[in-house]
Coordinates of C-alpha atoms (C1' of nucleotides) in Angstrom, one line a residue:
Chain A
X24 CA 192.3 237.4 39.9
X25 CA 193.0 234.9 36.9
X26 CA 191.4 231.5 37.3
X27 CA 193.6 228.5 38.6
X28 CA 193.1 226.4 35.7
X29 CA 193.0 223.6 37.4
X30 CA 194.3 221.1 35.0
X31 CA 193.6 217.6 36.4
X32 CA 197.3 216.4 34.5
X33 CA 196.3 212.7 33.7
X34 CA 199.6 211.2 33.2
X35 CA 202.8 213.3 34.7
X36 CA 204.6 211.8 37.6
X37 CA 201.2 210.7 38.6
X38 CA 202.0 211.2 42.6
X39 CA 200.4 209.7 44.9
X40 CA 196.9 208.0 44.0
X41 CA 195.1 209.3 46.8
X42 CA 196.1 213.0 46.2
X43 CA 194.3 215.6 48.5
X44 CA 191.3 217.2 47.7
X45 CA 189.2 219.5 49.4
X46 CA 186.5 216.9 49.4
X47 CA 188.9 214.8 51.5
X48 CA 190.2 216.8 53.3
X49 CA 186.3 217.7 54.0
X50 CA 185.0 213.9 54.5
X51 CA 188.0 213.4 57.0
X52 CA 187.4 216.4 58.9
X53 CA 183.7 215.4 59.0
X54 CA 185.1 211.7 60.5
X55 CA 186.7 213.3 63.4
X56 CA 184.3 215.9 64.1
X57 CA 181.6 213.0 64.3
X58 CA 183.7 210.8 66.1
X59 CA 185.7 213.4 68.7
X60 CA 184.0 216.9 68.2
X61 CA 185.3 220.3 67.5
X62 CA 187.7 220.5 69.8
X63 CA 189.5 218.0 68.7
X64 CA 189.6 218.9 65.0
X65 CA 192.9 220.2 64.7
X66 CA 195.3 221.0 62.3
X67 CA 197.8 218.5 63.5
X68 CA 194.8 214.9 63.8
X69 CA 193.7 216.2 60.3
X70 CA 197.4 216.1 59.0
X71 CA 197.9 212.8 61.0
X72 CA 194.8 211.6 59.6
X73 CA 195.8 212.3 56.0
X74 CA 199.2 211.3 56.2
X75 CA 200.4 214.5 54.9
X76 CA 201.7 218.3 56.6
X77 CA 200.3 220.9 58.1
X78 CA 200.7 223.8 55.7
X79 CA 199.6 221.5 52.7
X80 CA 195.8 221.7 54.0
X81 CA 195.8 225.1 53.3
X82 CA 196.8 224.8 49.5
X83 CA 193.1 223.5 49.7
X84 CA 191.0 225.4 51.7
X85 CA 191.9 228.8 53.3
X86 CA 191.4 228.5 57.8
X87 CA 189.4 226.7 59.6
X88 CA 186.4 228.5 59.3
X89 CA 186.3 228.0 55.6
X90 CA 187.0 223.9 56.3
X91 CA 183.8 224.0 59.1
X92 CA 182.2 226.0 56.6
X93 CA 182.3 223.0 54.0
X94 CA 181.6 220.8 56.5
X95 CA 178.3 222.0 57.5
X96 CA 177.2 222.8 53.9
X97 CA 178.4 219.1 53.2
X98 CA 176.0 217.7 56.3
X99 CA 173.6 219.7 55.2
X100 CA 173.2 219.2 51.0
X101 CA 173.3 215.5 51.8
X102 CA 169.9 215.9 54.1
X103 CA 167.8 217.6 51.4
X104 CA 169.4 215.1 48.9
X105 CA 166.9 212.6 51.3
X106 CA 164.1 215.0 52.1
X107 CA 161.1 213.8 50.4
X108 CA 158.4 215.9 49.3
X109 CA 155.1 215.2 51.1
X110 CA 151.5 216.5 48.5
X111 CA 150.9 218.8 51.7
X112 CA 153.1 221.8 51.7
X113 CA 152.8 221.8 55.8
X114 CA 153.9 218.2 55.6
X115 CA 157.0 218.8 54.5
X116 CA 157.8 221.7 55.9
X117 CA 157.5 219.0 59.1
X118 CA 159.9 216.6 57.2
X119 CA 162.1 219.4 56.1
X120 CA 162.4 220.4 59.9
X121 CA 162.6 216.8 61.4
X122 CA 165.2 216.1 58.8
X123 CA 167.5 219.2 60.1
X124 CA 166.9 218.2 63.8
X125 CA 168.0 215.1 63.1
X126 CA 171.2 216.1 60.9
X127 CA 172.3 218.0 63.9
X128 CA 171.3 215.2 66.4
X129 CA 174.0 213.1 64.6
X130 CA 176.1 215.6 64.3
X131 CA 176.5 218.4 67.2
X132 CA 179.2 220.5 65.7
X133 CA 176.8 221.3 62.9
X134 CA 174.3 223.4 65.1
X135 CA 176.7 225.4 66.4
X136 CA 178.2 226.3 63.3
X137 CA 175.0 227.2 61.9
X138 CA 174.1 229.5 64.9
X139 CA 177.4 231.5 64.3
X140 CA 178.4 230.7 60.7
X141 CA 175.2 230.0 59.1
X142 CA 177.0 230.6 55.2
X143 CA 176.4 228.6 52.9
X144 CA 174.3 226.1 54.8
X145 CA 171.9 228.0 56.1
X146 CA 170.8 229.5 52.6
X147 CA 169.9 225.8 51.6
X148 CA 167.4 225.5 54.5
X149 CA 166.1 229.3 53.8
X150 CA 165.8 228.3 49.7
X151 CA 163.7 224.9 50.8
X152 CA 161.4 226.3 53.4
X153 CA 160.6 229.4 51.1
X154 CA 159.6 227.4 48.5
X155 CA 157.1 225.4 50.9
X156 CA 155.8 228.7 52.5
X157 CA 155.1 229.6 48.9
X158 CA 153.5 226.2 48.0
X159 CA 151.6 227.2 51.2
X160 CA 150.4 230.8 49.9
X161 CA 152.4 232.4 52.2
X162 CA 153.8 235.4 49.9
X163 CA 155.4 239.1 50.1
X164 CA 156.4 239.8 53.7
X165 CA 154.5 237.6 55.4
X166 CA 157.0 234.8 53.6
X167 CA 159.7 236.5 54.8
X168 CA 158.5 236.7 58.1
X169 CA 157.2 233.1 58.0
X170 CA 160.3 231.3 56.6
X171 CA 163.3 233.4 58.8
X172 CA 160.8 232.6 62.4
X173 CA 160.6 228.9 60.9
X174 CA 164.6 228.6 60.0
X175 CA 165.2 230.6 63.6
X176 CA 163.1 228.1 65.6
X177 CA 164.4 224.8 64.2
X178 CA 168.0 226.4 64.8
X179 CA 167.2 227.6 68.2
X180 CA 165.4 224.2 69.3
X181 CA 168.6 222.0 67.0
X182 CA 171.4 223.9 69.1
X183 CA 169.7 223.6 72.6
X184 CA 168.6 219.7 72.4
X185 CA 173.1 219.7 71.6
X186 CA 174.0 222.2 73.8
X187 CA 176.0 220.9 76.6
X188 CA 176.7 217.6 74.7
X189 CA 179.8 217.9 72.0
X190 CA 179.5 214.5 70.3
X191 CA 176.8 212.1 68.8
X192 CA 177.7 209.4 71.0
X193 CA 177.6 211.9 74.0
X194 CA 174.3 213.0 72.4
X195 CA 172.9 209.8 73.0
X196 CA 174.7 208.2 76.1
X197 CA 174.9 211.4 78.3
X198 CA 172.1 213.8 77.9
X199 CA 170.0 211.8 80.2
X200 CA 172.9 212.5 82.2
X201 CA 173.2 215.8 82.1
X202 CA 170.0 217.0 82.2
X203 CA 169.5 214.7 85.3
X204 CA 172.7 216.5 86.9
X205 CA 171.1 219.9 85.6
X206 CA 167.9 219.4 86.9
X207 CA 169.6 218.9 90.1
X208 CA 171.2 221.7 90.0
X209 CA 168.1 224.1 89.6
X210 CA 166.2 222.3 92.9
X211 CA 169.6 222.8 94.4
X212 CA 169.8 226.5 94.4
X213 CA 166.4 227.5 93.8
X214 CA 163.3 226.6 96.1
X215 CA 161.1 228.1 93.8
X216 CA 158.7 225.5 92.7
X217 CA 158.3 226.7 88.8
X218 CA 161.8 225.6 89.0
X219 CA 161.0 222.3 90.2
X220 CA 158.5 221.6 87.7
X221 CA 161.0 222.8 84.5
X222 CA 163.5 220.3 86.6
X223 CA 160.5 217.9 86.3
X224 CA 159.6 218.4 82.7
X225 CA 164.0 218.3 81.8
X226 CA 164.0 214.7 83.5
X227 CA 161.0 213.4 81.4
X228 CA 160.5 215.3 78.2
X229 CA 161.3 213.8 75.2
X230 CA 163.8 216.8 72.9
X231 CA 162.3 215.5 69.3
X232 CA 158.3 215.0 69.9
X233 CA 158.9 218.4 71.6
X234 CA 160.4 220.0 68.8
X235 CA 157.9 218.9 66.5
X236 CA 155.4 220.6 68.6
X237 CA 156.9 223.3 68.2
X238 CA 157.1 223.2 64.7
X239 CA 153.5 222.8 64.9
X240 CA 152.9 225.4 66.8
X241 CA 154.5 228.0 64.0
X242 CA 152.7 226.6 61.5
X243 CA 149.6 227.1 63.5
X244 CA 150.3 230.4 63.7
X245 CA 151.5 231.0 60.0
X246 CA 147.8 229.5 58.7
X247 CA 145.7 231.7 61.4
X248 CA 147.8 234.6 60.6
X249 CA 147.2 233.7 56.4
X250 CA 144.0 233.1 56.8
X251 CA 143.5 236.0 59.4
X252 CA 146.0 238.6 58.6
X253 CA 145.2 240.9 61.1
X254 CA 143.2 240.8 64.3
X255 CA 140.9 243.8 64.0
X256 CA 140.0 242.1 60.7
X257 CA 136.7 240.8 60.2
Chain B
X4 CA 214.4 242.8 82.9
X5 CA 215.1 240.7 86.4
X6 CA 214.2 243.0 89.2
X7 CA 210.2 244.0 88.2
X8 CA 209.7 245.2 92.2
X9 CA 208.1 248.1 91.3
X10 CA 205.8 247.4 94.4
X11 CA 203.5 251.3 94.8
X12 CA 202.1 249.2 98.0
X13 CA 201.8 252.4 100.6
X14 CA 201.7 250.3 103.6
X15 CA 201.7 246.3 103.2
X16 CA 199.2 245.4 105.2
X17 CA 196.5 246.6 103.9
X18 CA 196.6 244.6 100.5
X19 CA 195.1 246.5 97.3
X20 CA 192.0 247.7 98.1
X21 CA 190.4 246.9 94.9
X22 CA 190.8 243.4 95.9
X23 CA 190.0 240.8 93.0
X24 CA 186.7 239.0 92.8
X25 CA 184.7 237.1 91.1
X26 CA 182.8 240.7 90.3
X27 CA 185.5 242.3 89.3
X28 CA 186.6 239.8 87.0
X29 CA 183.6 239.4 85.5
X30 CA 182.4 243.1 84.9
X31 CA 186.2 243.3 83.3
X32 CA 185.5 240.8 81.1
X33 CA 181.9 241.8 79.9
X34 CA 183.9 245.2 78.8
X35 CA 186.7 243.4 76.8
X36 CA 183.4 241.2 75.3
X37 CA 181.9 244.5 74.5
X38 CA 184.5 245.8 73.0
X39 CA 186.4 243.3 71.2
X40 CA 184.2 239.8 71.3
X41 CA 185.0 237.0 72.1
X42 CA 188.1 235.9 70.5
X43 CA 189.7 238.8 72.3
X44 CA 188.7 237.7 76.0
X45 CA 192.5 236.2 76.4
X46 CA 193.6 236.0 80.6
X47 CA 196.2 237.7 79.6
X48 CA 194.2 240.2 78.3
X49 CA 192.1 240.1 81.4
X50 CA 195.6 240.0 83.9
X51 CA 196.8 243.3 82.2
X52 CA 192.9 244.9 82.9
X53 CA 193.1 243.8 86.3
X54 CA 196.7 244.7 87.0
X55 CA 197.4 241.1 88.3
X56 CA 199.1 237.3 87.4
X57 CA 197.4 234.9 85.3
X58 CA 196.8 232.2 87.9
X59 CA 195.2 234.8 90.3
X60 CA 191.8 234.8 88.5
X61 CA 191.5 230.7 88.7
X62 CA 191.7 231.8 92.5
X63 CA 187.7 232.7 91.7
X64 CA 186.9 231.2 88.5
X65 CA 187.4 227.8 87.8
X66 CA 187.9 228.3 83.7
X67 CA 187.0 230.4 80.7
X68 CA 183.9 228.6 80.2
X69 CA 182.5 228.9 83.7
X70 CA 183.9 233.4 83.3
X71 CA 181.7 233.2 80.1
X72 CA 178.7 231.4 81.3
X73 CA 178.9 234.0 84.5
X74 CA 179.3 237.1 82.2
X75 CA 176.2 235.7 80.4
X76 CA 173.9 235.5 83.5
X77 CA 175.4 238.8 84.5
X78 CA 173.7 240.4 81.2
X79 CA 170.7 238.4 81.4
X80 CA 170.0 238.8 85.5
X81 CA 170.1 242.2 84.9
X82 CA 168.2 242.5 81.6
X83 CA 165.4 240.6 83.8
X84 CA 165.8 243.6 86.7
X85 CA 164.5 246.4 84.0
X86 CA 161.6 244.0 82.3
X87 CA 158.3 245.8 82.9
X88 CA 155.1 243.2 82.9
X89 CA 151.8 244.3 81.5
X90 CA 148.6 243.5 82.6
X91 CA 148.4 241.2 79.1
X92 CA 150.2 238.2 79.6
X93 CA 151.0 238.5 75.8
X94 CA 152.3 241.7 75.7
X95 CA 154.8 241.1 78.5
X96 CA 156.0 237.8 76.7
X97 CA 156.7 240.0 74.0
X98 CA 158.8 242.7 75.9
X99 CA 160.7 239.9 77.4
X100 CA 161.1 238.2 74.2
X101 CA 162.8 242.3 72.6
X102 CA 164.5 242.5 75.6
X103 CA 166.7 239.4 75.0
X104 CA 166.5 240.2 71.0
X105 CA 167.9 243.9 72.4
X106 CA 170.6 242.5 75.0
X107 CA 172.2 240.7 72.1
X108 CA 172.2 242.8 69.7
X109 CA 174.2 244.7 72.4
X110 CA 176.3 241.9 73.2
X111 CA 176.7 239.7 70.7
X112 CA 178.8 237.0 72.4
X113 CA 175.8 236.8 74.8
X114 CA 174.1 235.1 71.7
X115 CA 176.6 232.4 70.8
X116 CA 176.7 231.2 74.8
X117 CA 173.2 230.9 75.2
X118 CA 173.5 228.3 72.5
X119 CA 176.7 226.8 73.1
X120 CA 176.0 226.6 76.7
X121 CA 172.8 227.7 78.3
X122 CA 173.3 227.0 81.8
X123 CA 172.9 229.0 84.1
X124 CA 171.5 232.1 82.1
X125 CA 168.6 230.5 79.9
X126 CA 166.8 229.3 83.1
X127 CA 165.8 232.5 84.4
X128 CA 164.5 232.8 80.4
X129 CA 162.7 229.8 81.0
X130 CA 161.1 230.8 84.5
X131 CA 160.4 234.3 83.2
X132 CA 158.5 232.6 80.0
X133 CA 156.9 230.0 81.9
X134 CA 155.3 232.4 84.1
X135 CA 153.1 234.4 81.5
X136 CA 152.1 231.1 79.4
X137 CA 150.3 230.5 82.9
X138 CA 149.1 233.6 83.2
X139 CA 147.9 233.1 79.5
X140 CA 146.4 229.3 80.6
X141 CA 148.6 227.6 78.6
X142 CA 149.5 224.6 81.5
X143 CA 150.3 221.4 81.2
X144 CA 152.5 219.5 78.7
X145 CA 151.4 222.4 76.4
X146 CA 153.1 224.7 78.5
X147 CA 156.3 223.0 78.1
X148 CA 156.2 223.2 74.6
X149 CA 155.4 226.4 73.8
X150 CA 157.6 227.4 76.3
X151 CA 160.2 225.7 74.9
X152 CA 159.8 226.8 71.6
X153 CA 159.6 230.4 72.2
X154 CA 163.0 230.0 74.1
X155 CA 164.2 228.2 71.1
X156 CA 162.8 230.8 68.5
X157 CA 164.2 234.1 70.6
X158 CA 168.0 232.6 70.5
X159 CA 168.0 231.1 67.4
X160 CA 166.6 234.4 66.2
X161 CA 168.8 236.2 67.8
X162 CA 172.1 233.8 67.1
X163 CA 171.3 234.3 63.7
X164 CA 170.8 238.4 64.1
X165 CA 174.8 238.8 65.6
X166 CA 175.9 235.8 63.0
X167 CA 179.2 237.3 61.5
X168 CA 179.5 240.4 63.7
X169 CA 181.3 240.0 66.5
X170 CA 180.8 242.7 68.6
X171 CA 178.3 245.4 68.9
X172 CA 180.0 248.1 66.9
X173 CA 180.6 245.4 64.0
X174 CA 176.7 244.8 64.4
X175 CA 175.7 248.2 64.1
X176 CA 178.4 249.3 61.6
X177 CA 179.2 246.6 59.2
X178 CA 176.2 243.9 59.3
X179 CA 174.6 246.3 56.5
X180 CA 177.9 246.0 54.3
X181 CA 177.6 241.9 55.7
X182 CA 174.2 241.0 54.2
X183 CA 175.1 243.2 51.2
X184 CA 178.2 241.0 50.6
X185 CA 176.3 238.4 51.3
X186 CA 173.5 239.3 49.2
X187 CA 176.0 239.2 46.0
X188 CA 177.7 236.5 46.7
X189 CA 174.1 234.9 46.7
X190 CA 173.0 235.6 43.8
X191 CA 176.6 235.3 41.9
X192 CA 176.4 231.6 42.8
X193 CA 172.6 230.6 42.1
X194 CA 171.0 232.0 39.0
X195 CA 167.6 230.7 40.8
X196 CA 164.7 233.5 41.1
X197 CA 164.0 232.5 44.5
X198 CA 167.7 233.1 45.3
X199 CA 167.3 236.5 43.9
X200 CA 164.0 237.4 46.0
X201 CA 165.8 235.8 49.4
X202 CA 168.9 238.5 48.6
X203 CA 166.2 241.6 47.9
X204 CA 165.3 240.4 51.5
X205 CA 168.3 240.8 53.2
X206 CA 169.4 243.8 52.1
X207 CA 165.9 245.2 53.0
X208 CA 164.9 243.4 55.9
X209 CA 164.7 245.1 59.4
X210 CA 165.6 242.2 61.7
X211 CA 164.1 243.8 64.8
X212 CA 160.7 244.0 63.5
X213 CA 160.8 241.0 61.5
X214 CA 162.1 239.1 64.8
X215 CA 158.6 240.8 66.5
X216 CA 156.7 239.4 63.4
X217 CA 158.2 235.9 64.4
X218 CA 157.3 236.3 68.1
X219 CA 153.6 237.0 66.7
X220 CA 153.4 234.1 64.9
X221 CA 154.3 232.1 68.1
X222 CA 151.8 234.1 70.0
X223 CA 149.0 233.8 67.3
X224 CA 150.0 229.6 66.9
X225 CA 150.0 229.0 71.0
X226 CA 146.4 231.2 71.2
X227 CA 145.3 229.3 68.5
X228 CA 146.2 225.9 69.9
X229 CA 144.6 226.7 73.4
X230 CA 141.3 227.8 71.9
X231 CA 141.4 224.5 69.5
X232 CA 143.5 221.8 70.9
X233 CA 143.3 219.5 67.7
X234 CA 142.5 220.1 64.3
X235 CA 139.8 217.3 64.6
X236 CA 138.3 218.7 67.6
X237 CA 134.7 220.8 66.8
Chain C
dA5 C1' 201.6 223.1 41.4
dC6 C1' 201.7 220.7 45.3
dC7 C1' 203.6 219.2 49.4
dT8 C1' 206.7 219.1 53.7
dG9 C1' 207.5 220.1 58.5
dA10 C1' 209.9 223.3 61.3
dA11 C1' 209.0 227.7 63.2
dC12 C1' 206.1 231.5 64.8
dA13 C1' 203.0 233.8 67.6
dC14 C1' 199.8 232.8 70.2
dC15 C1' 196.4 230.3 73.7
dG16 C1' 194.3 228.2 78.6
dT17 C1' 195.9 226.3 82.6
dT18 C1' 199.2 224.8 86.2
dC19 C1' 202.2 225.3 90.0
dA20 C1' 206.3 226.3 92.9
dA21 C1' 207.3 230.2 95.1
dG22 C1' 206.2 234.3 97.5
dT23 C1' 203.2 237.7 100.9
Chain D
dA14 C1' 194.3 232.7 101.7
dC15 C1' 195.6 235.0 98.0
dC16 C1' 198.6 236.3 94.5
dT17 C1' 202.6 236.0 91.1
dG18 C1' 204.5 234.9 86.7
dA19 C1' 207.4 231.6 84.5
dA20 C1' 206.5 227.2 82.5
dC21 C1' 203.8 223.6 80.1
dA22 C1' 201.3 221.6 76.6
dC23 C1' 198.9 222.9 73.3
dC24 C1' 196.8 225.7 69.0
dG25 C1' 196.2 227.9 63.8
dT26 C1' 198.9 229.6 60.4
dT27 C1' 203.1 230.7 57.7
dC28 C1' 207.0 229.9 54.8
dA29 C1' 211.5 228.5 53.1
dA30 C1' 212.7 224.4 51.1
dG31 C1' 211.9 220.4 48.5
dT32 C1' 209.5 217.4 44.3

DNA sequence: ACCTGAACACCGTTCAAGT
DNA sequence: ACCTGAACACCGTTCAAGT
C-alpha cells in the first residue's frame, strides 16, 4: 500500500504537546510491565496511564502482540547499546550472555516473550553472537549450530531463573520463597532421595553463577568440537 | 428457551457413568491443545466436550493454570514411560533430550508451559537428567550445572522450535512458509551480509538435527570439563 | 489524521440452586 | 458430594462519532 507520509505538521492546531507516539505508548507499557507484569498490561491501565482512549492505541500499533513485540525489541536494543566488546571473542560472548540474563532478570515479561515471540528481538541476540562465533573461527554449519545452541541455552536458562516469578520485584523478594516452598513440595511427594538433593541444590544454588557455568560449559564444547571436529578424528 | 430438561438419564440413580474426573478433564483438554493450542482451551470449550456446566470442572481442578500444568506432566510422564536407556550414559541423555525436542514438536503448548511454569513436569526432566550425569561421573556442584543447563538448552531449544506455530499441524504445515516470511522480512529490513547468511539459515536449516548438534556440544563441553576441570589445570 | 469512549464478543471464575 | 448454568468482573478490539 501507499506510504503514510507521515508529515510531522509543525504548526496547525498544534494539539496536545504530549501527543502519542508509538514510542510512548511503548515506554509506558514497558513502566507497567516492570512495575505490575503482563497481566496487568491492559488496554484499559495503558489508556488510563496515557490519559487518552482505548481505540486510539491502535492508530499506533496494531494488538497487543505487536505492542509486547516492541517492548522486548526496546529491552533488548538498549542492552547491546551497553555490551562492551571484550579482545577475547569468548569473553564476550560471556558478557553478551550475562548482559541478556540480566535484561530479563529485571524484566520477567521479556523471557517469556522471547520463548514464544522471539521477532525482532531475538534476531539482535542471533546477529551479536554470530558475529563472536565468527571472531571465534567458528564458520559454515558449525556456526550455525554453535550460535542457535548458545541463543537456545541463555533463553532456556533466562526463562526458568523467571519462571514462576512475574515481576522484578517478585524476582528478587520471592524466589527464595518459592523455590523454598517448591523444594518442599518435591520431599513432600517424592521419597526418592535424587529428589532430595535437587530440593537441596534449589534451596542453595545461586541462578546467575549457575548460568554462567553453563555458558561455559557450551563454549567448552564449541572450542573441543573446533579444534576436534569429529571424534574418530586424529 | 426456559425448559432445557432434556434429561436422557435412564434410571437416576445411577448418575452418568462417564463420571467427570480430573482424567477426563485432562485427556479432553490435551485434545482441544492438540488440535487448536492454547488460546482455544476456553471451559466453555471444555463444558461442551464434556457434556457438562462450567463450574463442574473447578469440582477437580482448581484453575486453568493448575489443568495446563497437569496436561503438561500428563505428556511428559508418559513420554518418560517409552524412553529406552542405553548402556552409554551419553547416548541415553541424548534420546531423552529428542524425546522432549519430539513431544513438543507434537505439542507445542507443552513448550510454552515448561517455560512459563515448570512445575510439576520439568522435575521428572531434571531426575531423569540427573541420573545419567552420574552415571557419566559428573557429581557434585558440577552435576548441578550441567544438569541444569542441558534442561535449560532442550526447552529453550525447543520453545524456540514451536515459536509462532501454535499447534502441531501449524508446525508441520506452515513453520516452512513462517521462517520463509520471516527470512524476507529479515533481509528487507537490514542490508547487513551477516543478516543475509542468518536468513539462508533458516530457510535451510533442519531444526531436529541442528537441535542434536546442540545437545553434542553440551555433551562434548560437560566431557571436556570432567576430564579437565580448569583451564589452568595440567 | 488523530482521538474518543461506548459497545461487542469474548474470557476465567463464582455461587445459589438443584440432585 | 457433585453438578448446573446464570451471573460477575473482567479482557482485547472495533467503530461511529467527534476535532
Amino acid at each position: 500500500m501507499c506510504q503514510d507520509v507521515f508529515v510531522p505538521t509543525p504548526q496547525r492546531s498544534a494539539r496536545r504537546s504530549d501527543a502519542l507516539s508509538r514510542e510512548r505508548i511503548v515506554a509506558a507499557a514497558i513502566e507497567i510491565l516492570d512495575a505490575d507484569g503482563e497481566p496487568d498490561l491492559t488496554f484499559r491501565a495503558l489508556t488510563a496511564r496515557l490519559s487518552t482512549g482505548a481505540g486510539a492505541i491502535y492508530h499506533h500499533i496494531a494488538n497487543k502482540n505487536e505492542l509486547l513485540a516492541a517492548a522486548t525489541d526496546d529491552v533488548i536494543a538498549q542492552l547491546f547499546s551497553q555490551i562492551e566488546k571484550d579482545a577475547d571473542p569468548a569473553q564476550t560472548l560471556r558478557a553478551i550472555s550475562l548482559g541478556i540474563f540480566d535484561a530479563i532478570d529485571a524484566h520477567p515479561w521479556v523471557g517469556v516473550q522471547l520463548s514464544h515471540d522471539p521477532f525482532p528481538a531475538v534476531l539482535r541476540i542471533w546477529k551479536a553472537i554470530g558475529e563472536q562465533l565468527q571472531a571465534l573461527e567458528v564458520t559454515g554449519p558449525a556456526q550455525s549450530n554453535a550460535g542457535s545452541a548458545l541463543v537456545s541455552y541463555v533463553l532456556g536458562a533466562a526463562a526458568q531463573h523467571v519462571a514462576g516469578p512475574r515481576t522484578q520485584r517478585d524476582t528478587a523478594a520471592k524466589r527464595e520463597a518459592y523455590l523454598e516452598t517448591l523444594a518442599e513440595r518435591l520431599t513432600l511427594h517424592d521419597p526418592d532421595p535424587l529428589v532430595g538433593e535437587i530440593a537441596d541444590q534449589l534451596r542453595e544454588h545461586d541462578d546467575r553463577a549457575q548460568f554462567l557455568a553453563g555458558v561455559d560449559i557450551f563454549l567448552t564444547g564449541i572450542i573441543a568440537q573446533t579444534t576436534r571436529p569429529t571424534p574418530t578424528s586424529s
